[in-house]
mmCIF file of C-alpha atoms in Angstrom:
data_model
loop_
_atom_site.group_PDB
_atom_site.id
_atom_site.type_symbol
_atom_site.label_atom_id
_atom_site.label_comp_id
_atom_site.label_asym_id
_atom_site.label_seq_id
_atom_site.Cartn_x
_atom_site.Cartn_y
_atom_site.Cartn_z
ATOM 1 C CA UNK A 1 -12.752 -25.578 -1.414
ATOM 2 C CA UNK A 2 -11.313 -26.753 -5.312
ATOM 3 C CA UNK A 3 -7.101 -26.383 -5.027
ATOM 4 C CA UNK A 4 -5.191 -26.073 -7.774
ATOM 5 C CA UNK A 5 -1.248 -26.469 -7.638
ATOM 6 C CA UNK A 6 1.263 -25.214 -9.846
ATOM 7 C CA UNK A 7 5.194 -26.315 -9.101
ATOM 8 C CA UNK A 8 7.686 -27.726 -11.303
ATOM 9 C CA UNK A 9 9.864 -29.200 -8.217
ATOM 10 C CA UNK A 10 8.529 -32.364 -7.485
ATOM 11 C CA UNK A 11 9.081 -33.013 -3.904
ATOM 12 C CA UNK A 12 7.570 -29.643 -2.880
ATOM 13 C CA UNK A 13 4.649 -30.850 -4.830
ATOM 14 C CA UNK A 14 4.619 -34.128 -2.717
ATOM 15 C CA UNK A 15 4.892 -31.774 0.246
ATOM 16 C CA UNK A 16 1.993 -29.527 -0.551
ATOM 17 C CA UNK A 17 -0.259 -32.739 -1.952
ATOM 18 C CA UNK A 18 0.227 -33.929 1.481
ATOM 19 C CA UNK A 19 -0.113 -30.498 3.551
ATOM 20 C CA UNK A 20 -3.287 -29.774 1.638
ATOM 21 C CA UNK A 21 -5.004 -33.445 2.417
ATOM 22 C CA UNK A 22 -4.347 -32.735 6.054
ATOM 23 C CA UNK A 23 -6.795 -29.589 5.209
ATOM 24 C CA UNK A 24 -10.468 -30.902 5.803
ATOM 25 C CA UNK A 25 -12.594 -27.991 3.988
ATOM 26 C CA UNK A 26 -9.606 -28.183 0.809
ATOM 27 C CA UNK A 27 -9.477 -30.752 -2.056
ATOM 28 C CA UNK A 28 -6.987 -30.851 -5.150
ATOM 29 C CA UNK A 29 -8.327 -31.456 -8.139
ATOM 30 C CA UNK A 30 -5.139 -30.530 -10.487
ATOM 31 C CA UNK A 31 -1.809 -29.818 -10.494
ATOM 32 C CA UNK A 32 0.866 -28.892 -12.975
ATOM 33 C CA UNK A 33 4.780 -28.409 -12.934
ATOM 34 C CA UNK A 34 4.092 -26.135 -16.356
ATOM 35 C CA UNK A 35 2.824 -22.919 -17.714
ATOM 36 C CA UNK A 36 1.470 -24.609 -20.905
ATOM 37 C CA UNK A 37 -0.385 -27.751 -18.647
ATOM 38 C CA UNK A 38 -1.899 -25.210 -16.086
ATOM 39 C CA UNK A 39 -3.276 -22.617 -19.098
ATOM 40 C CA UNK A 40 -5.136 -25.355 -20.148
ATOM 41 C CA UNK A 41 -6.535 -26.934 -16.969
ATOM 42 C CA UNK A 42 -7.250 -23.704 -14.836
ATOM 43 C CA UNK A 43 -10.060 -22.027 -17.295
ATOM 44 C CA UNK A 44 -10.898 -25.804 -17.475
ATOM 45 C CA UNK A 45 -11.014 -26.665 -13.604
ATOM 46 C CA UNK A 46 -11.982 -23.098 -12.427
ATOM 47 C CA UNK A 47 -10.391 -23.562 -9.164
ATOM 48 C CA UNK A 48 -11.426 -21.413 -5.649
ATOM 49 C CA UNK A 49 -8.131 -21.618 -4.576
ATOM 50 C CA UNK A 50 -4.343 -21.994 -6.716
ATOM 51 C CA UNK A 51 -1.049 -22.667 -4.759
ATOM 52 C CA UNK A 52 1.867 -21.424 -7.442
ATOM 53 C CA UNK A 53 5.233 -21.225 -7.687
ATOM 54 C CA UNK A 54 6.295 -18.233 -9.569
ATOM 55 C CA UNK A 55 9.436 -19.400 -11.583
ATOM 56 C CA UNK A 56 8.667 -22.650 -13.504
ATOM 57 C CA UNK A 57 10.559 -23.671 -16.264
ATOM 58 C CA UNK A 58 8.467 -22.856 -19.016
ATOM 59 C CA UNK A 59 8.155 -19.147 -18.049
ATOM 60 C CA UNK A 60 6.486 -17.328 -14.669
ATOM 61 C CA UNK A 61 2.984 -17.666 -13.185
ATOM 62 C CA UNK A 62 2.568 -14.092 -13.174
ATOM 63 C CA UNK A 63 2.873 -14.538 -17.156
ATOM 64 C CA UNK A 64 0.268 -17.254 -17.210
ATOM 65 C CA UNK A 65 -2.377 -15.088 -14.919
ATOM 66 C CA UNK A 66 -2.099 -12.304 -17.380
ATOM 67 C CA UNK A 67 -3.584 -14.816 -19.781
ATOM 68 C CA UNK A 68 -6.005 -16.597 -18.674
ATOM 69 C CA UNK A 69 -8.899 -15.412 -16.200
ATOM 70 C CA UNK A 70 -8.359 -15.960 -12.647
ATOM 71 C CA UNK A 71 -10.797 -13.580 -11.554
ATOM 72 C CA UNK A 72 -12.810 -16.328 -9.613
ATOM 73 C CA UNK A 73 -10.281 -18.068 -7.930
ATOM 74 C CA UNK A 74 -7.722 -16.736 -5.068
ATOM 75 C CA UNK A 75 -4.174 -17.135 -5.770
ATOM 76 C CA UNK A 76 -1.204 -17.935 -2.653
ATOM 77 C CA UNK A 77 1.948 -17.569 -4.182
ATOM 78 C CA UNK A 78 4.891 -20.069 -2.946
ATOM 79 C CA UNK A 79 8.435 -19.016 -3.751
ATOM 80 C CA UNK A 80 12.059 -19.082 -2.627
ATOM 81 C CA UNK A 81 12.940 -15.013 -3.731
ATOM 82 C CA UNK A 82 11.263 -12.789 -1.859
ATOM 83 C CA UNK A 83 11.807 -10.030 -4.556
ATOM 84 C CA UNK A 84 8.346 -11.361 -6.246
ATOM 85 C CA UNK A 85 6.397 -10.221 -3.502
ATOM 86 C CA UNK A 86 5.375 -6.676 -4.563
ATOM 87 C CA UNK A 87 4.728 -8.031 -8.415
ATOM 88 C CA UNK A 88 2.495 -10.811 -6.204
ATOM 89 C CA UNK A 89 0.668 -8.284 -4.143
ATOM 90 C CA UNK A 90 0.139 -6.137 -7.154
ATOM 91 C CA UNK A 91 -1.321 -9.094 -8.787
ATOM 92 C CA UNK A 92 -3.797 -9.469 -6.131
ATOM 93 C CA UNK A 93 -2.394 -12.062 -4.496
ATOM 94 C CA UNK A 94 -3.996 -13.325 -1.416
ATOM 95 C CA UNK A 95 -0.841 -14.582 0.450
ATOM 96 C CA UNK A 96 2.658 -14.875 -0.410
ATOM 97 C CA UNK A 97 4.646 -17.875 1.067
ATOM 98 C CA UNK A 98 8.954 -18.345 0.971
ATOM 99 C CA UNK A 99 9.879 -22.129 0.587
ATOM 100 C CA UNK A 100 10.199 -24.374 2.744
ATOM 101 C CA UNK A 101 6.676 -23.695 3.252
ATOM 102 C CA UNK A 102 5.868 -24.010 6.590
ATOM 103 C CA UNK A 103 2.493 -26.122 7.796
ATOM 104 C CA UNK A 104 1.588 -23.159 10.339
ATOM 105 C CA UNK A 105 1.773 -20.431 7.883
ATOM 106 C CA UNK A 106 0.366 -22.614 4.639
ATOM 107 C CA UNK A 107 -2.778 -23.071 7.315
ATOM 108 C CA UNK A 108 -3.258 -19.654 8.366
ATOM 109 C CA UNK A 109 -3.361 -18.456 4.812
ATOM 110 C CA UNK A 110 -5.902 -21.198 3.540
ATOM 111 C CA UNK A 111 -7.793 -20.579 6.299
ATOM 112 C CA UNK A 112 -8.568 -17.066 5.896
ATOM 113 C CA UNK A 113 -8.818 -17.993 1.991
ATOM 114 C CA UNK A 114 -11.636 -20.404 3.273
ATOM 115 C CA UNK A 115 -13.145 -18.062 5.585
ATOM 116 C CA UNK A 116 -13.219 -15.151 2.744
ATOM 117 C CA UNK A 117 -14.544 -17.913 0.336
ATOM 118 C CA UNK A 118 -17.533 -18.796 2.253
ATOM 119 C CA UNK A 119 -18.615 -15.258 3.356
ATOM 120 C CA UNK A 120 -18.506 -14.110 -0.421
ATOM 121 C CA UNK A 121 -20.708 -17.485 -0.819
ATOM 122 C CA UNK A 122 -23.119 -16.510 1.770
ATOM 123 C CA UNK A 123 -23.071 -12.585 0.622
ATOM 124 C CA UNK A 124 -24.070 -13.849 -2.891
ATOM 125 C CA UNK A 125 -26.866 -16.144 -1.532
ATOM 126 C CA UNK A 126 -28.159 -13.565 0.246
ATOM 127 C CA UNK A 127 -28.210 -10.899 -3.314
ATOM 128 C CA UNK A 128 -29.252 -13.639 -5.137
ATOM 129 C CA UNK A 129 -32.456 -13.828 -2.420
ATOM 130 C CA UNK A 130 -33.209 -10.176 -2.783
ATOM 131 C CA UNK A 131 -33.113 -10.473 -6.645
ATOM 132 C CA UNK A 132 -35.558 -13.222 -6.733
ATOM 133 C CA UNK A 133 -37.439 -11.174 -4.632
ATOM 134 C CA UNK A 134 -37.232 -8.069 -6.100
ATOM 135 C CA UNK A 135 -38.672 -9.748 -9.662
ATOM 136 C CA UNK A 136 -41.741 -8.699 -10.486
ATOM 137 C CA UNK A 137 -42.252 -5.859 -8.352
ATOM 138 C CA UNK A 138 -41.823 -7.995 -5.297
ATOM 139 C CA UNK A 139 -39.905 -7.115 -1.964
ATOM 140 C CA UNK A 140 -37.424 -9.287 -0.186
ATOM 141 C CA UNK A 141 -38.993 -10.806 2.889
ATOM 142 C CA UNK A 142 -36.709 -12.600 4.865
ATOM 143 C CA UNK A 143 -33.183 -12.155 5.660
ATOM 144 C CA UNK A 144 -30.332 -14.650 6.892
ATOM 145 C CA UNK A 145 -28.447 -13.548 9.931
ATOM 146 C CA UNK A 146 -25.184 -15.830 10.562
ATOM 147 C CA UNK A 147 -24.359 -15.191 14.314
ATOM 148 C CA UNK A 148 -20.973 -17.084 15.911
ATOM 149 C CA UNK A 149 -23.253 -20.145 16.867
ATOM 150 C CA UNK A 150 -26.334 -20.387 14.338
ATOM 151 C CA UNK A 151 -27.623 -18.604 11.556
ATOM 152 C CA UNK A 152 -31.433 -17.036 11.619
ATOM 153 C CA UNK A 153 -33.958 -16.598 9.393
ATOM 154 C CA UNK A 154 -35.963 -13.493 10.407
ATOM 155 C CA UNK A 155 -38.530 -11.755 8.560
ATOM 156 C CA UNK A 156 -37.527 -7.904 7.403
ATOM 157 C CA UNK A 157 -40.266 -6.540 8.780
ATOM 158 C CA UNK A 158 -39.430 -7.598 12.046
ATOM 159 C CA UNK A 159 -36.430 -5.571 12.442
ATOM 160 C CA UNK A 160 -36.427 -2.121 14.311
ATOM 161 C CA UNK A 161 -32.952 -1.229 13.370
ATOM 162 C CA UNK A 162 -29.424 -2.197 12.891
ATOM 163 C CA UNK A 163 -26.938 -0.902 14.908
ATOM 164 C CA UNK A 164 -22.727 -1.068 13.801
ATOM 165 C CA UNK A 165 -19.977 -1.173 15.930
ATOM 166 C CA UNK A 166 -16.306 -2.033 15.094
ATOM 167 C CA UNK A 167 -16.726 -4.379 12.609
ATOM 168 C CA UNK A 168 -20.010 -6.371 14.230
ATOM 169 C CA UNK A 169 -23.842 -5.549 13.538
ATOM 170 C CA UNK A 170 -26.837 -6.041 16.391
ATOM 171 C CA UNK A 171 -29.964 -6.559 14.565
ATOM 172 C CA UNK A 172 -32.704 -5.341 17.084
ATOM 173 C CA UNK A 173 -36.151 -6.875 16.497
ATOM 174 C CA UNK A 174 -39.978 -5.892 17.048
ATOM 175 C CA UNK A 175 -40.553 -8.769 19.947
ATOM 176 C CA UNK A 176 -37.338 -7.150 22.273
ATOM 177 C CA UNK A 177 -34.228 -9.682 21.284
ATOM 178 C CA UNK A 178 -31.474 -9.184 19.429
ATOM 179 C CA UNK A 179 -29.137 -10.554 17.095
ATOM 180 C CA UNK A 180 -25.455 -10.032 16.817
ATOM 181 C CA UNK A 181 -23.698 -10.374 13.279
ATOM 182 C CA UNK A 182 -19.763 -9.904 12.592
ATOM 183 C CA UNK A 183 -20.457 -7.960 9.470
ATOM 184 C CA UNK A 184 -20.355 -4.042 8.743
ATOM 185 C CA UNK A 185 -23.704 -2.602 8.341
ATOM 186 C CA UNK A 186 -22.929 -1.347 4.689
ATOM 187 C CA UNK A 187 -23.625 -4.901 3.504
ATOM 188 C CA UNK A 188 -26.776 -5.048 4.918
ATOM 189 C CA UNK A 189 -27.685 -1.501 4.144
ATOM 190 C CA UNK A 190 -27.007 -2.941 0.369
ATOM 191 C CA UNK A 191 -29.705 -5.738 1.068
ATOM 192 C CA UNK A 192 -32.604 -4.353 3.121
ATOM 193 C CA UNK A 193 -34.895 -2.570 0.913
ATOM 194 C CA UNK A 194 -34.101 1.437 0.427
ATOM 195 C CA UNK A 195 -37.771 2.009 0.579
ATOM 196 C CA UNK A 196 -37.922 0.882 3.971
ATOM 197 C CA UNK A 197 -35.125 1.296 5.725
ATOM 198 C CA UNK A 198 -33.130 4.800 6.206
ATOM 199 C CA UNK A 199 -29.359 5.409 6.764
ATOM 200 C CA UNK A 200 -29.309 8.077 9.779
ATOM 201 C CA UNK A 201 -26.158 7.500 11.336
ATOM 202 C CA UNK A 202 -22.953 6.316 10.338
ATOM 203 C CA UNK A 203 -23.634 3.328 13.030
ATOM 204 C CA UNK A 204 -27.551 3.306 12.316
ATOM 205 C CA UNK A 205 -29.937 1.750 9.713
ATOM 206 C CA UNK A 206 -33.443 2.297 10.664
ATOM 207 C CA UNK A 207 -36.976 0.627 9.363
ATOM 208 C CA UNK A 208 -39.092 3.858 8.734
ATOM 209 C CA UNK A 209 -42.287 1.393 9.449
ATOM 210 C CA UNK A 210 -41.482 1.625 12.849
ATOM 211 C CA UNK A 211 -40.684 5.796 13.467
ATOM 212 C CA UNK A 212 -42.991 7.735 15.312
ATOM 213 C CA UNK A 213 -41.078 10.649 15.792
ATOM 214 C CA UNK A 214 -38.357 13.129 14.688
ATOM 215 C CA UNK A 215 -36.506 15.166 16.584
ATOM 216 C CA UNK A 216 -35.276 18.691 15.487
ATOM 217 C CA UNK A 217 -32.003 17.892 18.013
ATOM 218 C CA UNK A 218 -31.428 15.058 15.779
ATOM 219 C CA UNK A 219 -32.902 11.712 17.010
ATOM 220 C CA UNK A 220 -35.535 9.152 15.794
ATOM 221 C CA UNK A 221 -37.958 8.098 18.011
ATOM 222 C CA UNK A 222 -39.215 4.645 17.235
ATOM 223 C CA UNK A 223 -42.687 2.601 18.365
ATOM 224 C CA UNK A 224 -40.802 0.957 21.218
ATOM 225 C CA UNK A 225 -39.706 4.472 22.869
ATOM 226 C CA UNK A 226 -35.900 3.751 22.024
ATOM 227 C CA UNK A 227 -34.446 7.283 19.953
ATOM 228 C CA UNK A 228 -31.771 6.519 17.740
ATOM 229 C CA UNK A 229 -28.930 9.566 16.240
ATOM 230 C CA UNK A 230 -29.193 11.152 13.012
ATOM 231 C CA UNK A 231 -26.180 12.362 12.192
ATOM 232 C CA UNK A 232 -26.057 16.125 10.906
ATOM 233 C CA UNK A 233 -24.539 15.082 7.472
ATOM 234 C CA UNK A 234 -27.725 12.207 7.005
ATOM 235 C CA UNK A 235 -30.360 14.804 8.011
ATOM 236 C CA UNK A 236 -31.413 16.115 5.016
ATOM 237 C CA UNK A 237 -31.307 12.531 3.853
ATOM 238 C CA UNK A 238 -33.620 11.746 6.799
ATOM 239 C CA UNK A 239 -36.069 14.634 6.061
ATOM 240 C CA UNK A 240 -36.106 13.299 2.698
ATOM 241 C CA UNK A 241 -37.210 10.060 3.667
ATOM 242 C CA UNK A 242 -39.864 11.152 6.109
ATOM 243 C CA UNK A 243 -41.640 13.577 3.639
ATOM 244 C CA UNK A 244 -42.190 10.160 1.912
ATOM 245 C CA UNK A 245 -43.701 8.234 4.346
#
């Protein structure tokens, strides 16, 4: 992950330089004790992650992000007054650190900055998938499931349904296993064609190849005998999606 560091105080520069190359997944490539050095360099550089002081001498940070486009790249602001922090948060900021910067609290905010990095990474791989897909009047095929100790590559049509819970999403497939994912089922309800698969419940995504019966109660039936809930507020949306099967 690209860091960029903005601070005008050169020992706490020295101190983050070396805090930051203790950092495996993070490595500097710029740095700037000025406004008018970093407005150059960061549309230049296009950083994933800037470190910045907010008072510099040549002006504020918060001046320089209103300039230049920072969209891409997640910002941890390092200060000594903590009456910058609502500006900061306003901002967007991810994290906002008091000097001295501790090493604890400096890793715990890169880390999560990493962590978000990498599953907006692996979100966009798997859109960019269902694009290339989708070109030409094809369908996406195959999905990528990162689990806590691998990640799968299962085909779509495989999957019975998706089931949420707190934060997590179990992928049930045709041939009995399962697959656990800590993502919310709105992603993948995003990804998996619309076509096939049918929102009945706020914790359910179903594949309508594989329903072989609706109940008036409100349940699916599917081809291995398991029902799953519709929810009254999806079943007209349900109904909907039957009557075009």
């Amino acid at each position: 992950m690209t860091v960029y560091i903005l601070e005008d105080e050169i020992n706490i520069l020295k101190h983050l330089m070396a805090l930051v190359d203790e950092i495996p997944y993070l490595q500097v490539v710029g740095y700037a004790g000025d406004i008018a050095k970093a407005q150059t360099e960061i549309p230049a550089l296009q950083p994933e992650l800037i470190l910045a002081d907010i008072q510099l001498k040549d002006g504020n940070s918060f001046t320089l992000f209103s300039r230049i486009d920072v969209s891409s790249s997640q910002i941890i602001f390092i200060t000594a007054y903590d009456q910058y922090a609502l500006q900061a948060l306003n901002l967007g900021a991810f994290a906002y650190l008091l000097k001295p910067i501790e090493t604890a609290a400096l890793n715990e905010a890169t880390d999560r900055c990493f962590k978000k990095s990498e599953q907006q990474k692996f979100n966009q791989h798997q859109l960019e998938i269902a694009a290339t897909h989708y070109k030409g009047g094809s369908k996406p095929r195959r999905i990528a499931l990162r689990s806590a100790e691998y990640t799968q590559i299962i085909d779509i049509e495989d999957i019975l349904y998706c089931k949420s819970d707190r934060g997590y999403t179990t992928f049930y497939l045709k041939n009995g296993s399962s697959i656990l994912v800590s993502k919310v089922l709105k992603e993948y309800e995003a990804l998996l064609p619309e076509e096939t698969f049918v929102r009945c419940h706020q914790s359910y995504l179903v594949n309508g190849n594989y329903v072989t019966r609706y109940y008036k109660d409100g349940y699916l039936e599917i081809t291995n005998g398991e029902k799953v809930p519709v929810s009254d507020r999806k079943k007209e949306v349900v109904l909907g999606f039957i009557d075009r099967i």
